[in-house]
PDB file of C-alpha atoms and ligand atoms in Angstrom:
ATOM      1  CA  MET A 141      90.946 107.714  86.367  1.00 87.00           C
ATOM      2  CA  PRO A 142      93.663 107.091  88.934  1.00 96.00           C
ATOM      3  CA  GLU A 143      95.466 110.366  89.731  1.00 98.00           C
ATOM      4  CA  LEU A 144      98.568 110.993  91.915  1.00 98.00           C
ATOM      5  CA  PRO A 145      96.972 109.879  95.285  1.00 98.00           C
ATOM      6  CA  GLU A 146      95.631 106.631  93.809  1.00 98.00           C
ATOM      7  CA  VAL A 147      98.868 105.749  92.013  1.00 98.00           C
ATOM      8  CA  GLU A 148     100.895 106.614  95.145  1.00 98.00           C
ATOM      9  CA  THR A 149      98.606 104.365  97.219  1.00 98.00           C
ATOM     10  CA  ILE A 150      99.179 101.482  94.860  1.00 98.00           C
ATOM     11  CA  ARG A 151     102.879 102.229  94.876  1.00 98.00           C
ATOM     12  CA  CYS A 152     103.049 102.152  98.673  1.00 98.00           C
ATOM     13  CA  GLY A 153     101.204  98.822  98.807  1.00 98.00           C
ATOM     14  CA  LEU A 154     103.426  97.187  96.160  1.00 98.00           C
ATOM     15  CA  GLN A 155     106.541  98.565  97.975  1.00 98.00           C
ATOM     16  CA  ARG A 156     105.498  96.555 100.940  1.00 98.00           C
ATOM     17  CA  SER A 157     105.040  93.328  99.052  1.00 98.00           C
ATOM     18  CA  LEU A 158     107.133  93.132  95.854  1.00 98.00           C
ATOM     19  CA  PRO A 159     110.815  93.865  96.607  1.00 98.00           C
ATOM     20  CA  GLY A 160     112.753  90.583  96.745  1.00 98.00           C
ATOM     21  CA  ARG A 161     109.950  88.555  94.955  1.00 98.00           C
ATOM     22  CA  ARG A 162     111.061  86.793  91.770  1.00 98.00           C
ATOM     23  CA  ILE A 163     108.738  86.501  88.729  1.00 98.00           C
ATOM     24  CA  THR A 164     108.380  82.771  87.904  1.00 98.00           C
ATOM     25  CA  ALA A 165     105.804  83.053  84.896  1.00 98.00           C
ATOM     26  CA  ILE A 166     103.898  85.637  82.971  1.00 98.00           C
ATOM     27  CA  THR A 167     100.431  85.107  81.386  1.00 98.00           C
ATOM     28  CA  ILE A 168      99.553  87.693  78.761  1.00 98.00           C
ATOM     29  CA  GLN A 169      95.729  87.803  78.043  1.00 98.00           C
ATOM     30  CA  ARG A 170      95.750  91.174  76.263  1.00 98.00           C
ATOM     31  CA  PRO A 171      99.012  91.668  74.296  1.00 98.00           C
ATOM     32  CA  SER A 172      97.694  95.060  72.960  1.00 98.00           C
ATOM     33  CA  LEU A 173      98.413  96.422  76.568  1.00 98.00           C
ATOM     34  CA  LEU A 174     102.139  95.876  76.082  1.00 98.00           C
ATOM     35  CA  ASN A 175     104.438  98.425  74.384  1.00 97.00           C
ATOM     36  CA  ASN A 176     106.915  95.564  73.649  1.00 97.00           C
ATOM     37  CA  PRO A 177     106.593  92.420  71.647  1.00 97.00           C
ATOM     38  CA  PRO A 178     105.139  89.824  74.010  1.00 97.00           C
ATOM     39  CA  ARG A 179     108.076  87.461  73.579  1.00 97.00           C
ATOM     40  CA  ARG A 180     110.600  90.143  74.475  1.00 96.00           C
ATOM     41  CA  PHE A 181     108.333  91.284  77.443  1.00 97.00           C
ATOM     42  CA  ARG A 182     108.273  87.759  78.880  1.00 97.00           C
ATOM     43  CA  ARG A 183     111.987  87.186  78.241  1.00 95.00           C
ATOM     44  CA  CYS A 184     113.058  90.472  79.896  1.00 95.00           C
ATOM     45  CA  LEU A 185     111.029  89.837  83.020  1.00 97.00           C
ATOM     46  CA  CYS A 186     110.914  86.081  83.696  1.00 96.00           C
ATOM     47  CA  ASN A 187     113.171  85.144  86.537  1.00 96.00           C
ATOM     48  CA  ARG A 188     113.987  88.658  87.419  1.00 96.00           C
ATOM     49  CA  THR A 189     113.557  89.974  90.988  1.00 97.00           C
ATOM     50  CA  PHE A 190     111.594  93.167  91.933  1.00 98.00           C
ATOM     51  CA  GLY A 191     113.476  95.931  93.571  1.00 97.00           C
ATOM     52  CA  ALA A 192     111.917  99.320  94.749  1.00 98.00           C
ATOM     53  CA  VAL A 193     108.572 100.570  93.418  1.00 98.00           C
ATOM     54  CA  LEU A 194     108.605 104.116  92.338  1.00 98.00           C
ATOM     55  CA  ARG A 195     106.243 106.809  90.947  1.00 98.00           C
ATOM     56  CA  ARG A 196     106.509 109.747  88.641  1.00 98.00           C
ATOM     57  CA  GLY A 197     103.295 111.663  88.061  1.00 98.00           C
ATOM     58  CA  LYS A 198     100.690 109.083  87.328  1.00 98.00           C
ATOM     59  CA  LEU A 199     103.271 106.537  86.079  1.00 98.00           C
ATOM     60  CA  LEU A 200     104.209 103.490  88.175  1.00 98.00           C
ATOM     61  CA  ILE A 201     107.807 102.285  87.902  1.00 98.00           C
ATOM     62  CA  LEU A 202     108.569  98.780  89.175  1.00 98.00           C
ATOM     63  CA  SER A 203     112.390  98.251  89.230  1.00 97.00           C
ATOM     64  CA  LEU A 204     113.931  94.942  88.657  1.00 97.00           C
ATOM     65  CA  LEU A 205     117.276  94.164  90.330  1.00 95.00           C
ATOM     66  CA  PRO A 206     120.364  93.705  88.235  1.00 89.00           C
ATOM     67  CA  ASP A 207     121.174  90.052  87.582  1.00 82.00           C
ATOM     68  CA  GLU A 208     124.588  89.630  86.055  1.00 78.00           C
ATOM     69  CA  PRO A 209     125.037  89.952  83.101  1.00 78.00           C
ATOM     70  CA  ALA A 210     121.689  91.677  82.844  1.00 78.00           C
ATOM     71  CA  ALA A 211     121.523  95.283  83.684  1.00 82.00           C
ATOM     72  CA  PRO A 212     118.749  96.794  85.937  1.00 85.00           C
ATOM     73  CA  ARG A 213     115.448  97.029  84.145  1.00 95.00           C
ATOM     74  CA  TYR A 214     112.110  98.743  84.804  1.00 98.00           C
ATOM     75  CA  LEU A 215     108.557  97.724  84.189  1.00 98.00           C
ATOM     76  CA  THR A 216     106.641 100.917  83.749  1.00 98.00           C
ATOM     77  CA  VAL A 217     102.821 100.872  84.210  1.00 98.00           C
ATOM     78  CA  HIS A 218     100.483 103.558  83.109  1.00 98.00           C
ATOM     79  CA  LEU A 219      97.041 102.811  84.495  1.00 97.00           C
ATOM     80  CA  ARG A 220      95.269 105.521  82.283  1.00 96.00           C
ATOM     81  CA  MET A 221      91.488 105.288  82.712  1.00 94.00           C
ATOM     82  CA  SER A 222      90.799 101.974  84.458  1.00 95.00           C
ATOM     83  CA  GLY A 223      94.038 100.146  85.023  1.00 97.00           C
ATOM     84  CA  GLY A 224      94.840  98.512  88.353  1.00 97.00           C
ATOM     85  CA  LEU A 225      97.524  96.294  89.883  1.00 98.00           C
ATOM     86  CA  THR A 226      96.585  93.792  92.698  1.00 98.00           C
ATOM     87  CA  TYR A 227      98.947  91.593  94.746  1.00 98.00           C
ATOM     88  CA  THR A 228      96.897  88.601  95.533  1.00 98.00           C
ATOM     89  CA  ALA A 229      96.731  84.856  96.069  1.00 97.00           C
ATOM     90  CA  GLN A 230      93.359  84.526  94.155  1.00 95.00           C
ATOM     91  CA  ALA A 231      93.013  84.146  90.439  1.00 94.00           C
ATOM     92  CA  ARG A 232      90.834  86.856  88.761  1.00 95.00           C
ATOM     93  CA  SER A 233      88.659  86.333  85.703  1.00 96.00           C
ATOM     94  CA  ASP A 234      89.280  89.961  84.565  1.00 97.00           C
ATOM     95  CA  ALA A 235      93.019  89.549  84.646  1.00 98.00           C
ATOM     96  CA  ARG A 236      94.829  91.150  81.553  1.00 98.00           C
ATOM     97  CA  VAL A 237      98.438  90.299  82.541  1.00 98.00           C
ATOM     98  CA  ILE A 238      99.357  87.915  85.367  1.00 98.00           C
ATOM     99  CA  PHE A 239     102.829  87.781  86.974  1.00 98.00           C
ATOM    100  CA  LYS A 240     103.249  84.666  88.990  1.00 98.00           C
ATOM    101  CA  LEU A 241     105.685  85.159  91.871  1.00 98.00           C
ATOM    102  CA  ASP A 242     108.088  82.828  93.765  1.00 98.00           C
ATOM    103  CA  ASN A 243     106.078  82.915  97.004  1.00 98.00           C
ATOM    104  CA  GLY A 244     102.780  81.692  95.288  1.00 98.00           C
ATOM    105  CA  MET A 245     101.288  85.161  95.108  1.00 98.00           C
ATOM    106  CA  GLN A 246     100.411  86.879  91.886  1.00 98.00           C
ATOM    107  CA  LEU A 247     100.735  90.388  90.678  1.00 98.00           C
ATOM    108  CA  ILE A 248      97.664  90.872  88.449  1.00 98.00           C
ATOM    109  CA  TYR A 249      97.090  93.771  86.047  1.00 98.00           C
ATOM    110  CA  THR A 250      93.340  94.550  85.410  1.00 98.00           C
ATOM    111  CA  ASP A 251      91.971  97.064  82.975  1.00 97.00           C
ATOM    112  CA  GLN A 252      88.245  97.183  82.060  1.00 96.00           C
ATOM    113  CA  ARG A 253      88.705  99.632  79.143  1.00 96.00           C
ATOM    114  CA  CYS A 254      92.208  98.317  78.156  1.00 97.00           C
ATOM    115  CA  LEU A 255      93.711 101.807  77.585  1.00 97.00           C
ATOM    116  CA  GLY A 256      96.599 101.267  80.001  1.00 98.00           C
ATOM    117  CA  GLN A 257     100.170 100.448  78.910  1.00 98.00           C
ATOM    118  CA  LEU A 258     102.923  98.257  80.253  1.00 98.00           C
ATOM    119  CA  GLU A 259     106.418  98.536  79.045  1.00 98.00           C
ATOM    120  CA  VAL A 260     109.872  97.049  79.879  1.00 97.00           C
ATOM    121  CA  VAL A 261     112.631  99.760  79.577  1.00 97.00           C
ATOM    122  CA  ASP A 262     116.286  99.987  80.478  1.00 95.00           C
ATOM    123  CA  ASN A 263     115.990 103.610  81.658  1.00 95.00           C
ATOM    124  CA  TRP A 264     112.710 105.228  82.663  1.00 97.00           C
ATOM    125  CA  GLN A 265     114.120 108.671  83.095  1.00 97.00           C
ATOM    126  CA  CYS A 266     114.623 108.938  79.418  1.00 96.00           C
ATOM    127  CA  LEU A 267     111.085 108.043  78.339  1.00 97.00           C
ATOM    128  CA  PRO A 268     109.656 111.062  76.452  1.00 97.00           C
ATOM    129  CA  LEU A 269     106.577 110.892  78.681  1.00 97.00           C
ATOM    130  CA  VAL A 270     108.793 111.359  81.815  1.00 98.00           C
ATOM    131  CA  ARG A 271     111.073 113.895  80.290  1.00 98.00           C
ATOM    132  CA  SER A 272     108.136 116.156  79.437  1.00 98.00           C
ATOM    133  CA  MET A 273     106.527 115.935  82.823  1.00 98.00           C
ATOM    134  CA  GLY A 274     106.152 119.000  85.043  1.00 98.00           C
ATOM    135  CA  PRO A 275     107.234 119.110  88.666  1.00 98.00           C
ATOM    136  CA  GLU A 276     105.944 116.707  91.426  1.00 98.00           C
ATOM    137  CA  PRO A 277     103.377 118.862  93.316  1.00 98.00           C
ATOM    138  CA  LEU A 278     104.315 117.226  96.733  1.00 98.00           C
ATOM    139  CA  GLU A 279     108.110 117.734  96.394  1.00 98.00           C
ATOM    140  CA  PRO A 280     109.685 120.529  98.302  1.00 97.00           C
ATOM    141  CA  ASN A 281     110.860 122.172  95.028  1.00 96.00           C
ATOM    142  CA  PHE A 282     107.291 122.812  93.935  1.00 98.00           C
ATOM    143  CA  THR A 283     107.202 126.280  95.487  1.00 98.00           C
ATOM    144  CA  LEU A 284     105.197 129.372  95.036  1.00 98.00           C
ATOM    145  CA  ALA A 285     107.717 130.808  92.646  1.00 98.00           C
ATOM    146  CA  CYS A 286     107.525 127.617  90.640  1.00 98.00           C
ATOM    147  CA  LEU A 287     103.717 127.769  90.437  1.00 98.00           C
ATOM    148  CA  MET A 288     103.845 131.507  89.503  1.00 98.00           C
ATOM    149  CA  GLN A 289     106.260 130.616  86.709  1.00 98.00           C
ATOM    150  CA  ILE A 290     103.876 127.996  85.427  1.00 98.00           C
ATOM    151  CA  LEU A 291     100.874 130.376  85.458  1.00 98.00           C
ATOM    152  CA  SER A 292     102.561 133.335  84.038  1.00 96.00           C
ATOM    153  CA  GLY A 293     101.751 134.248  80.482  1.00 88.00           C
ATOM    154  CA  SER A 294      99.130 131.607  80.134  1.00 94.00           C
ATOM    155  CA  GLY A 295      95.637 132.722  79.031  1.00 95.00           C
ATOM    156  CA  THR A 296      94.425 129.166  79.413  1.00 97.00           C
ATOM    157  CA  PRO A 297      91.784 128.559  82.133  1.00 98.00           C
ATOM    158  CA  ILE A 298      93.507 127.701  85.392  1.00 98.00           C
ATOM    159  CA  LYS A 299      91.613 124.246  85.605  1.00 98.00           C
ATOM    160  CA  ASN A 300      93.141 123.242  82.301  1.00 98.00           C
ATOM    161  CA  VAL A 301      96.658 124.294  83.352  1.00 98.00           C
ATOM    162  CA  LEU A 302      96.297 122.049  86.520  1.00 98.00           C
ATOM    163  CA  LEU A 303      95.435 118.998  84.272  1.00 98.00           C
ATOM    164  CA  ASP A 304      98.387 119.592  81.956  1.00 98.00           C
ATOM    165  CA  GLN A 305     100.932 116.885  82.887  1.00 98.00           C
ATOM    166  CA  HIS A 306     103.639 118.969  81.181  1.00 98.00           C
ATOM    167  CA  LYS A 307     102.994 121.731  83.592  1.00 98.00           C
ATOM    168  CA  ILE A 308     102.361 119.923  86.871  1.00 98.00           C
ATOM    169  CA  ALA A 309     102.637 115.997  87.113  1.00 98.00           C
ATOM    170  CA  GLY A 310      99.806 113.865  88.622  1.00 98.00           C
ATOM    171  CA  ILE A 311      96.869 116.082  89.061  1.00 98.00           C
ATOM    172  CA  GLY A 312      93.659 115.100  87.263  1.00 97.00           C
ATOM    173  CA  ASN A 313      90.112 116.024  87.007  1.00 97.00           C
ATOM    174  CA  ILE A 314      89.101 115.230  90.608  1.00 98.00           C
ATOM    175  CA  TYR A 315      91.808 116.919  92.490  1.00 98.00           C
ATOM    176  CA  ALA A 316      91.998 120.022  90.140  1.00 98.00           C
ATOM    177  CA  ALA A 317      88.313 120.655  90.995  1.00 98.00           C
ATOM    178  CA  GLU A 318      88.758 120.090  94.758  1.00 98.00           C
ATOM    179  CA  ALA A 319      92.048 122.342  94.884  1.00 98.00           C
ATOM    180  CA  LEU A 320      90.264 125.149  93.031  1.00 98.00           C
ATOM    181  CA  PHE A 321      87.267 124.925  95.395  1.00 98.00           C
ATOM    182  CA  ALA A 322      89.543 124.955  98.534  1.00 98.00           C
ATOM    183  CA  ALA A 323      91.396 128.014  97.163  1.00 98.00           C
ATOM    184  CA  GLY A 324      88.179 129.795  96.136  1.00 98.00           C
ATOM    185  CA  ILE A 325      89.174 130.226  92.566  1.00 98.00           C
ATOM    186  CA  ASP A 326      86.822 130.078  89.604  1.00 98.00           C
ATOM    187  CA  PRO A 327      88.126 127.332  87.186  1.00 98.00           C
ATOM    188  CA  ARG A 328      87.464 129.350  84.155  1.00 98.00           C
ATOM    189  CA  ARG A 329      89.816 132.200  85.017  1.00 98.00           C
ATOM    190  CA  PRO A 330      92.935 132.668  82.913  1.00 98.00           C
ATOM    191  CA  ALA A 331      95.870 131.115  84.750  1.00 98.00           C
ATOM    192  CA  ALA A 332      98.007 134.303  84.308  1.00 98.00           C
ATOM    193  CA  GLY A 333      95.183 136.446  86.015  1.00 98.00           C
ATOM    194  CA  LEU A 334      95.695 134.802  89.481  1.00 98.00           C
ATOM    195  CA  SER A 335      97.255 137.191  91.980  1.00 98.00           C
ATOM    196  CA  HIS A 336     100.248 136.209  94.110  1.00 97.00           C
ATOM    197  CA  ALA A 337      97.940 135.588  97.088  1.00 98.00           C
ATOM    198  CA  GLU A 338      95.642 133.425  95.079  1.00 98.00           C
ATOM    199  CA  ALA A 339      98.485 131.404  93.791  1.00 98.00           C
ATOM    200  CA  GLY A 340      99.668 130.853  97.286  1.00 98.00           C
ATOM    201  CA  LYS A 341      96.245 129.617  98.325  1.00 98.00           C
ATOM    202  CA  LEU A 342      96.138 127.348  95.361  1.00 98.00           C
ATOM    203  CA  LEU A 343      99.581 125.942  96.059  1.00 98.00           C
ATOM    204  CA  ALA A 344      98.654 125.148  99.737  1.00 98.00           C
ATOM    205  CA  ALA A 345      95.334 123.694  98.580  1.00 98.00           C
ATOM    206  CA  ILE A 346      96.968 121.419  96.012  1.00 98.00           C
ATOM    207  CA  LYS A 347      99.485 120.049  98.557  1.00 98.00           C
ATOM    208  CA  SER A 348      97.021 119.576 101.364  1.00 98.00           C
ATOM    209  CA  ILE A 349      94.305 117.902  99.213  1.00 98.00           C
ATOM    210  CA  LEU A 350      96.749 115.510  97.619  1.00 98.00           C
ATOM    211  CA  ARG A 351      98.159 114.572 101.062  1.00 98.00           C
ATOM    212  CA  ALA A 352      94.731 114.102 102.548  1.00 98.00           C
ATOM    213  CA  ALA A 353      93.719 111.967  99.572  1.00 98.00           C
ATOM    214  CA  ILE A 354      96.864 109.763  99.978  1.00 98.00           C
ATOM    215  CA  HIS A 355      95.891 109.510 103.720  1.00 98.00           C
ATOM    216  CA  CYS A 356      92.488 108.288 102.691  1.00 98.00           C
ATOM    217  CA  ARG A 357      94.065 105.796 100.147  1.00 97.00           C
ATOM    218  CA  GLY A 358      92.567 107.614  97.172  1.00 97.00           C
ATOM    219  CA  THR A 359      89.056 108.187  95.718  1.00 97.00           C
ATOM    220  CA  THR A 360      87.016 105.207  94.496  1.00 95.00           C
ATOM    221  CA  PHE A 361      84.290 106.182  92.073  1.00 86.00           C
ATOM    222  CA  ASN A 362      84.047 102.963  90.261  1.00 82.00           C
ATOM    223  CA  ASN A 363      87.206 101.051  89.059  1.00 87.00           C
ATOM    224  CA  TYR A 364      89.967 102.194  91.380  1.00 95.00           C
ATOM    225  CA  ARG A 365      91.174  99.835  94.003  1.00 96.00           C
ATOM    226  CA  ASP A 366      94.446  99.687  96.022  1.00 97.00           C
ATOM    227  CA  SER A 367      96.984  96.985  95.623  1.00 96.00           C
ATOM    228  CA  ARG A 368      95.046  94.682  98.001  1.00 96.00           C
ATOM    229  CA  GLY A 369      91.768  95.273  96.136  1.00 95.00           C
ATOM    230  CA  LYS A 370      90.363  97.767  98.635  1.00 96.00           C
ATOM    231  CA  GLN A 371      88.417 101.000  97.956  1.00 96.00           C
ATOM    232  CA  GLY A 372      89.819 104.443  98.686  1.00 97.00           C
ATOM    233  CA  SER A 373      87.683 106.608 101.076  1.00 97.00           C
ATOM    234  CA  PHE A 374      88.445 110.172  99.922  1.00 97.00           C
ATOM    235  CA  VAL A 375      85.086 110.189  98.075  1.00 95.00           C
ATOM    236  CA  ARG A 376      83.450 111.164 101.366  1.00 95.00           C
ATOM    237  CA  ARG A 377      85.655 114.239 101.552  1.00 97.00           C
ATOM    238  CA  LEU A 378      84.830 115.601  98.072  1.00 98.00           C
ATOM    239  CA  ASN A 379      83.352 119.147  98.067  1.00 98.00           C
ATOM    240  CA  VAL A 380      82.482 119.651  94.399  1.00 98.00           C
ATOM    241  CA  TYR A 381      83.664 116.726  92.175  1.00 98.00           C
ATOM    242  CA  GLY A 382      80.728 114.688  91.009  1.00 97.00           C
ATOM    243  CA  ARG A 383      78.225 116.759  93.097  1.00 97.00           C
ATOM    244  CA  ALA A 384      76.424 118.712  90.250  1.00 98.00           C
ATOM    245  CA  ALA A 385      73.160 120.225  91.636  1.00 97.00           C
ATOM    246  CA  ALA A 386      73.951 119.178  95.216  1.00 98.00           C
ATOM    247  CA  ALA A 387      74.188 121.935  97.867  1.00 98.00           C
ATOM    248  CA  CYS A 388      77.657 123.474  98.343  1.00 98.00           C
ATOM    249  CA  MET A 389      79.000 122.409 101.676  1.00 97.00           C
ATOM    250  CA  GLN A 390      79.990 126.026 102.445  1.00 98.00           C
ATOM    251  CA  CYS A 391      77.087 128.191 101.109  1.00 98.00           C
ATOM    252  CA  ALA A 392      74.331 125.698 100.123  1.00 98.00           C
ATOM    253  CA  GLN A 393      74.035 127.035  96.619  1.00 98.00           C
ATOM    254  CA  PRO A 394      73.914 124.290  93.972  1.00 98.00           C
ATOM    255  CA  ILE A 395      77.223 123.026  92.527  1.00 98.00           C
ATOM    256  CA  GLN A 396      77.559 123.728  88.922  1.00 98.00           C
ATOM    257  CA  ARG A 397      78.833 121.359  86.201  1.00 98.00           C
ATOM    258  CA  ILE A 398      80.329 122.780  83.006  1.00 98.00           C
ATOM    259  CA  VAL A 399      82.623 121.293  80.282  1.00 98.00           C
ATOM    260  CA  GLN A 400      86.123 122.475  79.854  1.00 97.00           C
ATOM    261  CA  ALA A 401      88.457 121.025  77.248  1.00 94.00           C
ATOM    262  CA  GLY A 402      86.070 118.044  76.933  1.00 96.00           C
ATOM    263  CA  ARG A 403      86.121 117.329  80.622  1.00 96.00           C
ATOM    264  CA  SER A 404      83.535 117.883  83.344  1.00 97.00           C
ATOM    265  CA  THR A 405      84.344 120.759  85.758  1.00 98.00           C
ATOM    266  CA  TYR A 406      82.435 121.001  88.991  1.00 98.00           C
ATOM    267  CA  PHE A 407      82.542 124.244  91.015  1.00 98.00           C
ATOM    268  CA  CYS A 408      80.478 126.651  93.174  1.00 98.00           C
ATOM    269  CA  ALA A 409      79.883 129.941  91.467  1.00 98.00           C
ATOM    270  CA  CYS A 410      79.281 131.607  94.785  1.00 98.00           C
ATOM    271  CA  CYS A 411      82.375 130.466  96.702  1.00 98.00           C
ATOM    272  CA  GLN A 412      84.857 130.418  93.711  1.00 98.00           C
ATOM    273  CA  ARG A 413      85.557 133.772  92.298  1.00 97.00           C
TER     274      ARG A 413
HETATM  275 ZN1   ZN B 131      79.541 127.566  97.737  1.00 60.80          ZN
END
């Protein structure tokens, strides 16, 4: 599932290609992916010109420039499990929604499992999903005090707190596992039980791992590709995620796999206490 680094990589790629490009036609192969009636979706977007491409948590926000008398609008894209956005000249047989652009290129939405969602909105900040999101972990206002506040009073395992988008935006299963390994914290521990020093290590680990993953253009396990169709290379830097029974890079003990809240958790019982 694309997490903050993958969505940010797609955002950066689209930000280089889309602003100033006008949508000339839209083909909808899978109307169930739209959160608007298809006719309204098409009418709201056709002949509009893209502005800046934004991100909040795992949500992509493609702005459309105001076009008198039409107000600014936004196309929000939630990639969920297997969604992707590609800027390409080539047709794709797996395209779910195709936006033809005025320069002959296309913006193609693909989604193997069709769990993603596209929606045209007038104001993305007001979306319930956005209003309920926790802070952005790479913003300067995500401080140790902020993290301590999130952890305090929570008897929930720390791994599940990291995955909770209402608490912190953008972290998913891969980067939660990697951040806890880097901080040496057992994923099963109650969040409120972390010391000030441990929370400090976790904060630094979250920020440095997300930044390193963005630098590597994300982690490709199966579906994820960037906006030009290329794989992300952070998979080579993973210490625990997806490495069940393999030797820990630090202590050579086998990496454990357990299930927490229905999701796989990978960790080293020796290095993470
Ligand atoms: Zn270890």
